[in-house]
CSV table of N, CA, C and O and ligand atoms in Angstrom, one decimal:
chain,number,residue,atom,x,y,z
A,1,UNK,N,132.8,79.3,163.8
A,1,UNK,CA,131.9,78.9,164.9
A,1,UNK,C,131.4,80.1,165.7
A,1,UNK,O,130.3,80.1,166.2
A,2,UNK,N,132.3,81.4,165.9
A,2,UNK,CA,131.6,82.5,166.4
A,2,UNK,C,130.8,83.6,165.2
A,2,UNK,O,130.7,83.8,164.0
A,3,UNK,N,130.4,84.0,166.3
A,3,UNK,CA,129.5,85.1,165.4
A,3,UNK,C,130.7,86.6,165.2
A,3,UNK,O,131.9,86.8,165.5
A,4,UNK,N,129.8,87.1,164.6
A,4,UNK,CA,130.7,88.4,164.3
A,4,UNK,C,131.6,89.4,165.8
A,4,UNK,O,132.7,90.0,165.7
A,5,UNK,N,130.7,89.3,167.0
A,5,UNK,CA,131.2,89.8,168.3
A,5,UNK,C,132.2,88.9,168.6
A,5,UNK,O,133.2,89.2,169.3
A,6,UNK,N,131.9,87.6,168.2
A,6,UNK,CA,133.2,86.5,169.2
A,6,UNK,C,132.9,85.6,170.0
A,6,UNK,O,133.6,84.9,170.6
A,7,UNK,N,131.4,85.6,169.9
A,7,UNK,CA,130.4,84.4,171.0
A,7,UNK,C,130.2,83.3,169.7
A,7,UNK,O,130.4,83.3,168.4
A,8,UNK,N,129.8,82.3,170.6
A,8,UNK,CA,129.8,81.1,170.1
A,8,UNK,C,128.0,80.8,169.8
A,8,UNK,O,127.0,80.9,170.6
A,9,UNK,N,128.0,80.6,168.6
A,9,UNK,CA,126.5,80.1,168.2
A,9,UNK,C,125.7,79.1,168.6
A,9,UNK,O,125.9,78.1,167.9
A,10,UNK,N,124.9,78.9,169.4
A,10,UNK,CA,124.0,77.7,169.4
A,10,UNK,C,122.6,78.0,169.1
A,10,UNK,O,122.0,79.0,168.8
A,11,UNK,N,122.3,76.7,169.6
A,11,UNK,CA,120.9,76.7,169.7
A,11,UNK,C,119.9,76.6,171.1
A,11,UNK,O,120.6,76.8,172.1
A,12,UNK,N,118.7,76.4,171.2
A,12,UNK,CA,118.4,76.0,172.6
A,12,UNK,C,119.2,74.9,173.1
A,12,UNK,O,119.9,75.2,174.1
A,13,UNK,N,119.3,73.8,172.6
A,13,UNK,CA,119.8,72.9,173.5
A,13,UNK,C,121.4,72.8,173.5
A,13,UNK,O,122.0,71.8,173.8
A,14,UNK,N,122.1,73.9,173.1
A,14,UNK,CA,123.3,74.2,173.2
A,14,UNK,C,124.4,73.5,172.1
A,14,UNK,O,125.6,73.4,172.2
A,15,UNK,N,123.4,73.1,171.0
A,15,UNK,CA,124.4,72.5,170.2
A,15,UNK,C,125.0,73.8,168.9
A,15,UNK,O,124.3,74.8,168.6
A,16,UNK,N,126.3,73.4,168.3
A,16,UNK,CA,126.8,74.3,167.7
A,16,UNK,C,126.6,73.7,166.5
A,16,UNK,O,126.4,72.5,166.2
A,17,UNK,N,126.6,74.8,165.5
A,17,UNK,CA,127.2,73.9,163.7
A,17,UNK,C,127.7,72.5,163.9
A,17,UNK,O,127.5,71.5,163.2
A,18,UNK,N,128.3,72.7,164.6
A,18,UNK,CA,129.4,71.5,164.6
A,18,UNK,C,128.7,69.9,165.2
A,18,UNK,O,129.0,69.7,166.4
A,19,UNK,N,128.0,68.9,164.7
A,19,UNK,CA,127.8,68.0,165.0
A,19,UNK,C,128.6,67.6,166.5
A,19,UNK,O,129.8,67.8,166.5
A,20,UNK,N,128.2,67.2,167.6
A,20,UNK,CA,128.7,66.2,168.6
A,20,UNK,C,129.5,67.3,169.7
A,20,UNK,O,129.7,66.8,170.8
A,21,UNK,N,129.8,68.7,169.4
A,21,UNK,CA,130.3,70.1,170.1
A,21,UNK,C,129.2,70.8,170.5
A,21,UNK,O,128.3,70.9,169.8
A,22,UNK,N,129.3,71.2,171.6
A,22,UNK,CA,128.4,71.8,172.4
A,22,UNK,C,129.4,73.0,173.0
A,22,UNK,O,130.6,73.0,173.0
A,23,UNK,N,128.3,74.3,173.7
A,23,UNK,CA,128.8,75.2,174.4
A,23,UNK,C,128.1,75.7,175.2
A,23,UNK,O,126.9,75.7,174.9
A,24,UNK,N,128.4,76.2,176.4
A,24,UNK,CA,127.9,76.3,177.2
A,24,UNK,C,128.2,77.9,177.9
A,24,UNK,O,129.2,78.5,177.7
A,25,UNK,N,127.3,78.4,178.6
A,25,UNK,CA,127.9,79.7,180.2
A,25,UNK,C,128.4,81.0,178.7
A,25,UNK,O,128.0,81.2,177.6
A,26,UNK,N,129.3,81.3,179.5
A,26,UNK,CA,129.5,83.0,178.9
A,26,UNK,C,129.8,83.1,177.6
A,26,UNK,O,129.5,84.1,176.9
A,27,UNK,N,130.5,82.1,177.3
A,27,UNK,CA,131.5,82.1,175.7
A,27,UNK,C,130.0,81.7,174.4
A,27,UNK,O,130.3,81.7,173.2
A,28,UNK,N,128.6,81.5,174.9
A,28,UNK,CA,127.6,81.4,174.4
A,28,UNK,C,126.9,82.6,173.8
A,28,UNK,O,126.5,83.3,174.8
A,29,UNK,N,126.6,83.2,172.5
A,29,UNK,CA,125.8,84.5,172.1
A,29,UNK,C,124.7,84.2,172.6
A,29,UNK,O,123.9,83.3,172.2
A,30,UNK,N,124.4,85.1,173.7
A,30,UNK,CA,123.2,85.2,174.5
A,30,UNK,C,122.8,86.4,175.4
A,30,UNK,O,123.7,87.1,175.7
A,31,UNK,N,121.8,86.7,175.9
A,31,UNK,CA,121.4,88.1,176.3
A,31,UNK,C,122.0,88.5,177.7
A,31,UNK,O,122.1,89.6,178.2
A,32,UNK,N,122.2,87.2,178.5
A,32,UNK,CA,122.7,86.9,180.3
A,32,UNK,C,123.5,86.3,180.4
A,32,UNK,O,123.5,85.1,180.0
A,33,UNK,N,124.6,86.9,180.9
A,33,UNK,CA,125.8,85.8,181.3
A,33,UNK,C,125.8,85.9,182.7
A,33,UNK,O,125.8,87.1,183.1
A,34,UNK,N,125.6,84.9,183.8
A,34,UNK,CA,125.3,85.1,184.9
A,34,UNK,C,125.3,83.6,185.4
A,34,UNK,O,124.8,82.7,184.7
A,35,UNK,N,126.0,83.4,187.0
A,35,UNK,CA,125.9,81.9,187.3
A,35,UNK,C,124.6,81.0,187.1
A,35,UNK,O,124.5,79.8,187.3
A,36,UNK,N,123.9,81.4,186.9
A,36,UNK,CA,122.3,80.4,187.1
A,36,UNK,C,122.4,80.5,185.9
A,36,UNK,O,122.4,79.3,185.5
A,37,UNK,N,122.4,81.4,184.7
A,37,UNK,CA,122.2,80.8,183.5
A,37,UNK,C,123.4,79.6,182.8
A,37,UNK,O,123.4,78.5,182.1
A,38,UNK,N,124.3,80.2,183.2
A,38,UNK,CA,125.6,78.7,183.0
A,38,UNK,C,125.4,77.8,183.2
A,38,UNK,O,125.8,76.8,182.6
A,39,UNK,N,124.6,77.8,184.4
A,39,UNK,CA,124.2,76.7,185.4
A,39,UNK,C,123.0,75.6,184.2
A,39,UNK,O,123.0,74.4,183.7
A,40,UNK,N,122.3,76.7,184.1
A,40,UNK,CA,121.2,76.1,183.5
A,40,UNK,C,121.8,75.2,182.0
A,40,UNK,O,121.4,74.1,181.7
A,41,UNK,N,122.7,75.9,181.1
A,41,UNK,CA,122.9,75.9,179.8
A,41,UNK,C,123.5,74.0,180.2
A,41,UNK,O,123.4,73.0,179.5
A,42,UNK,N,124.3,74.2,181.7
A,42,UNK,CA,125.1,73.0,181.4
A,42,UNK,C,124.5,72.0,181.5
A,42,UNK,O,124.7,70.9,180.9
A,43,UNK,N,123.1,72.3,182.5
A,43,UNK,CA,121.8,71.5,182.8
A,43,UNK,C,121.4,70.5,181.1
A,43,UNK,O,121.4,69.4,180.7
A,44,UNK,N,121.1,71.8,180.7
A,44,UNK,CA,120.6,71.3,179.1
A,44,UNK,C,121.7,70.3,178.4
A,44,UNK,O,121.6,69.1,178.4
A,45,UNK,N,122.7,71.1,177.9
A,45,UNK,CA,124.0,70.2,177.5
A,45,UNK,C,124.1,69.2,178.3
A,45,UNK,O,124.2,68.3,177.4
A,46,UNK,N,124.1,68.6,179.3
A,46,UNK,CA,124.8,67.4,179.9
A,46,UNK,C,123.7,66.4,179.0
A,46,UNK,O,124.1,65.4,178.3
A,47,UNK,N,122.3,66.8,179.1
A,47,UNK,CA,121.5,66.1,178.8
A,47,UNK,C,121.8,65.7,177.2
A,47,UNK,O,122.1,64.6,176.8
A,48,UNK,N,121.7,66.9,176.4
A,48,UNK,CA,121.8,66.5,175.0
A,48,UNK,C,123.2,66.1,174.6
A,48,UNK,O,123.4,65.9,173.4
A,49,UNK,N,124.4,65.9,175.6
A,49,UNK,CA,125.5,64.9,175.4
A,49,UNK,C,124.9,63.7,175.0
A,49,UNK,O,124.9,63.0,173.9
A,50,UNK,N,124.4,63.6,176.3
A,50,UNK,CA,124.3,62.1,176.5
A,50,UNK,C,123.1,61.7,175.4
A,50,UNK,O,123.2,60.6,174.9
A,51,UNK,N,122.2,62.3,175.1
A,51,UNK,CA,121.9,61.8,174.3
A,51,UNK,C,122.3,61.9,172.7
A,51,UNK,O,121.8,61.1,171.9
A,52,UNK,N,123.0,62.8,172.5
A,52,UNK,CA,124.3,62.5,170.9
A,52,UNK,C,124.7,61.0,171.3
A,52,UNK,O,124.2,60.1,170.6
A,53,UNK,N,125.7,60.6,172.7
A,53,UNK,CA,126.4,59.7,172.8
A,53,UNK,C,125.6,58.2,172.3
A,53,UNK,O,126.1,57.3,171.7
A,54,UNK,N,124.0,58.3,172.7
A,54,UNK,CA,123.3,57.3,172.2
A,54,UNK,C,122.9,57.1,170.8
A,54,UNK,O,123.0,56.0,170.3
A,55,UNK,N,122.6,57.9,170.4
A,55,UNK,CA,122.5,58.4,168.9
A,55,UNK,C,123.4,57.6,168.0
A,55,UNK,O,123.1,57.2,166.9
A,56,UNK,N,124.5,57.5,168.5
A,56,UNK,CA,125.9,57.1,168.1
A,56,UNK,C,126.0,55.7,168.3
A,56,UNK,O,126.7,55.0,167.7
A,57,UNK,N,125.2,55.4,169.4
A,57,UNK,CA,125.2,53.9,170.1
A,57,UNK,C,124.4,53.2,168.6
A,57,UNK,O,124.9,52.4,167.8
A,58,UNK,N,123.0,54.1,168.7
A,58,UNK,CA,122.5,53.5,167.6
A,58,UNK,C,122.8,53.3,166.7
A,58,UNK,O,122.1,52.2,166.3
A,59,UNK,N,123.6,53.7,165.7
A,59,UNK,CA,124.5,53.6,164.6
A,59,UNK,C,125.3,52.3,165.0
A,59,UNK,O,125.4,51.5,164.0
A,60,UNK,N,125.6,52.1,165.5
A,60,UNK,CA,127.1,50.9,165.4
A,60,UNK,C,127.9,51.5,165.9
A,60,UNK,O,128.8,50.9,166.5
A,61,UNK,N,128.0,53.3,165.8
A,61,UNK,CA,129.6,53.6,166.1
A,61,UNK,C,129.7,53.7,167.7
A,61,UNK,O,128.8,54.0,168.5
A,62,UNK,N,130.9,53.4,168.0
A,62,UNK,CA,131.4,53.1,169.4
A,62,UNK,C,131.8,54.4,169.9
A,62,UNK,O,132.7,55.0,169.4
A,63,UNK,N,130.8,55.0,171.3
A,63,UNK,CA,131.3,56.0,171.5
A,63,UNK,C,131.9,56.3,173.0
A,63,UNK,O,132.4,57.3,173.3
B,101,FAD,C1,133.5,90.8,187.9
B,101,FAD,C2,132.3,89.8,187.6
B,101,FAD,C3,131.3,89.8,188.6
B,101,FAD,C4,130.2,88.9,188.4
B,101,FAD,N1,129.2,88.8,189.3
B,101,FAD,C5,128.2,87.9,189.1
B,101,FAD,C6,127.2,87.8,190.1
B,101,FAD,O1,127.2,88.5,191.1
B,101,FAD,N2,126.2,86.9,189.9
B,101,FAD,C7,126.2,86.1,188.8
B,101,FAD,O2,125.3,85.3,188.6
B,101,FAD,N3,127.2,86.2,187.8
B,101,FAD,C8,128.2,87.1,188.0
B,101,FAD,N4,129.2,87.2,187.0
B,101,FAD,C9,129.1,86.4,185.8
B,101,FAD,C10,129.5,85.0,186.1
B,101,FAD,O3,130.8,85.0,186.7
B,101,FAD,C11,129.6,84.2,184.8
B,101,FAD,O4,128.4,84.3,184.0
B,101,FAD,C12,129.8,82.7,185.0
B,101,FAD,O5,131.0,82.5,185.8
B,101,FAD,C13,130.0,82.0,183.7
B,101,FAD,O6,130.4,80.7,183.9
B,101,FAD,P1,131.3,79.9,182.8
B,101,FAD,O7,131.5,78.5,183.4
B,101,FAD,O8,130.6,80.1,181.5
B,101,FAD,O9,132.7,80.7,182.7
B,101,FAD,P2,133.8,80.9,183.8
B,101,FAD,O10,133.2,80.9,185.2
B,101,FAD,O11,134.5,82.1,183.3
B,101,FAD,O12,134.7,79.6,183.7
B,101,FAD,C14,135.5,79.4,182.6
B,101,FAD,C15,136.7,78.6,183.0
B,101,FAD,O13,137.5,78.2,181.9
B,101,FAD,C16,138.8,78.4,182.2
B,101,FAD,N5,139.5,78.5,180.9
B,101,FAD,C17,139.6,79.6,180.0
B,101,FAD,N6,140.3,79.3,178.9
B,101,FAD,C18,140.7,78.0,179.1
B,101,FAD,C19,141.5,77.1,178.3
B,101,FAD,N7,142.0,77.5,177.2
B,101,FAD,N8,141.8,75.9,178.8
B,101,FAD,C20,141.2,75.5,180.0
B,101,FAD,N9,140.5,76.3,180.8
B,101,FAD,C21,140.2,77.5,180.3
B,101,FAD,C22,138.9,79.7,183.0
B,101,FAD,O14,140.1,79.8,183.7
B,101,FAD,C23,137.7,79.5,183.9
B,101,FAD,O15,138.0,78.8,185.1
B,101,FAD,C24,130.2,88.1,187.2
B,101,FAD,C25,131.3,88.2,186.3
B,101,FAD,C26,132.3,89.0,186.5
B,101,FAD,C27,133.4,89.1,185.5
């Protein structure tokens, strides 16, 4: 799941390879690690939680 330096891969909306894992703030391969960008990343992730968690609703599976 990390890259060659040791940061964790995502994408914009902070999801990883990994279906339903998310990462967020410093441990993220990205150009700023700084409170307002953490800030921001968690902003994004909280959102695209909650919506995986629905995703899942839709399916049947109980989450
Ligand atoms: C010396 C220094 C000065 C800085 N000055 C500024 C500044 O002036 N302005 C600014 O915007 N940014 C500054 N930064 C950067 C800023 O602190 C980070 O970008 C920001 O804190 C990242 O937030 P985070 O939540 O990703 O990580 P962190 O704030 O590092 O939080 C990670 C948390 O996870 C905990 N943790 C780690 N491993 C585990 C584990 N296995 N289990 C459970 N908990 C764990 C840690 O104890 C920590 O509490 C500075 C950084 C440093 C090092």
């Amino acid at each position: 799941m990390t890259n060659e330096d040791g940061w964790i891969e995502t994408n914009g909306q902070m999801e990883t390879k990994v279906p339903g894992v998310f990462a967020i703030g410093d441990v993220r391969a990205k150009d700023l690690r700084q409170i307002t960008t953490a800030v921001g990343d968690g902003g994004v992730a909280g959102q695209q939680v909650f919506k995986y968690i629905e995703s899942l609703n839709d399916t049947g599976v109980k989450a």
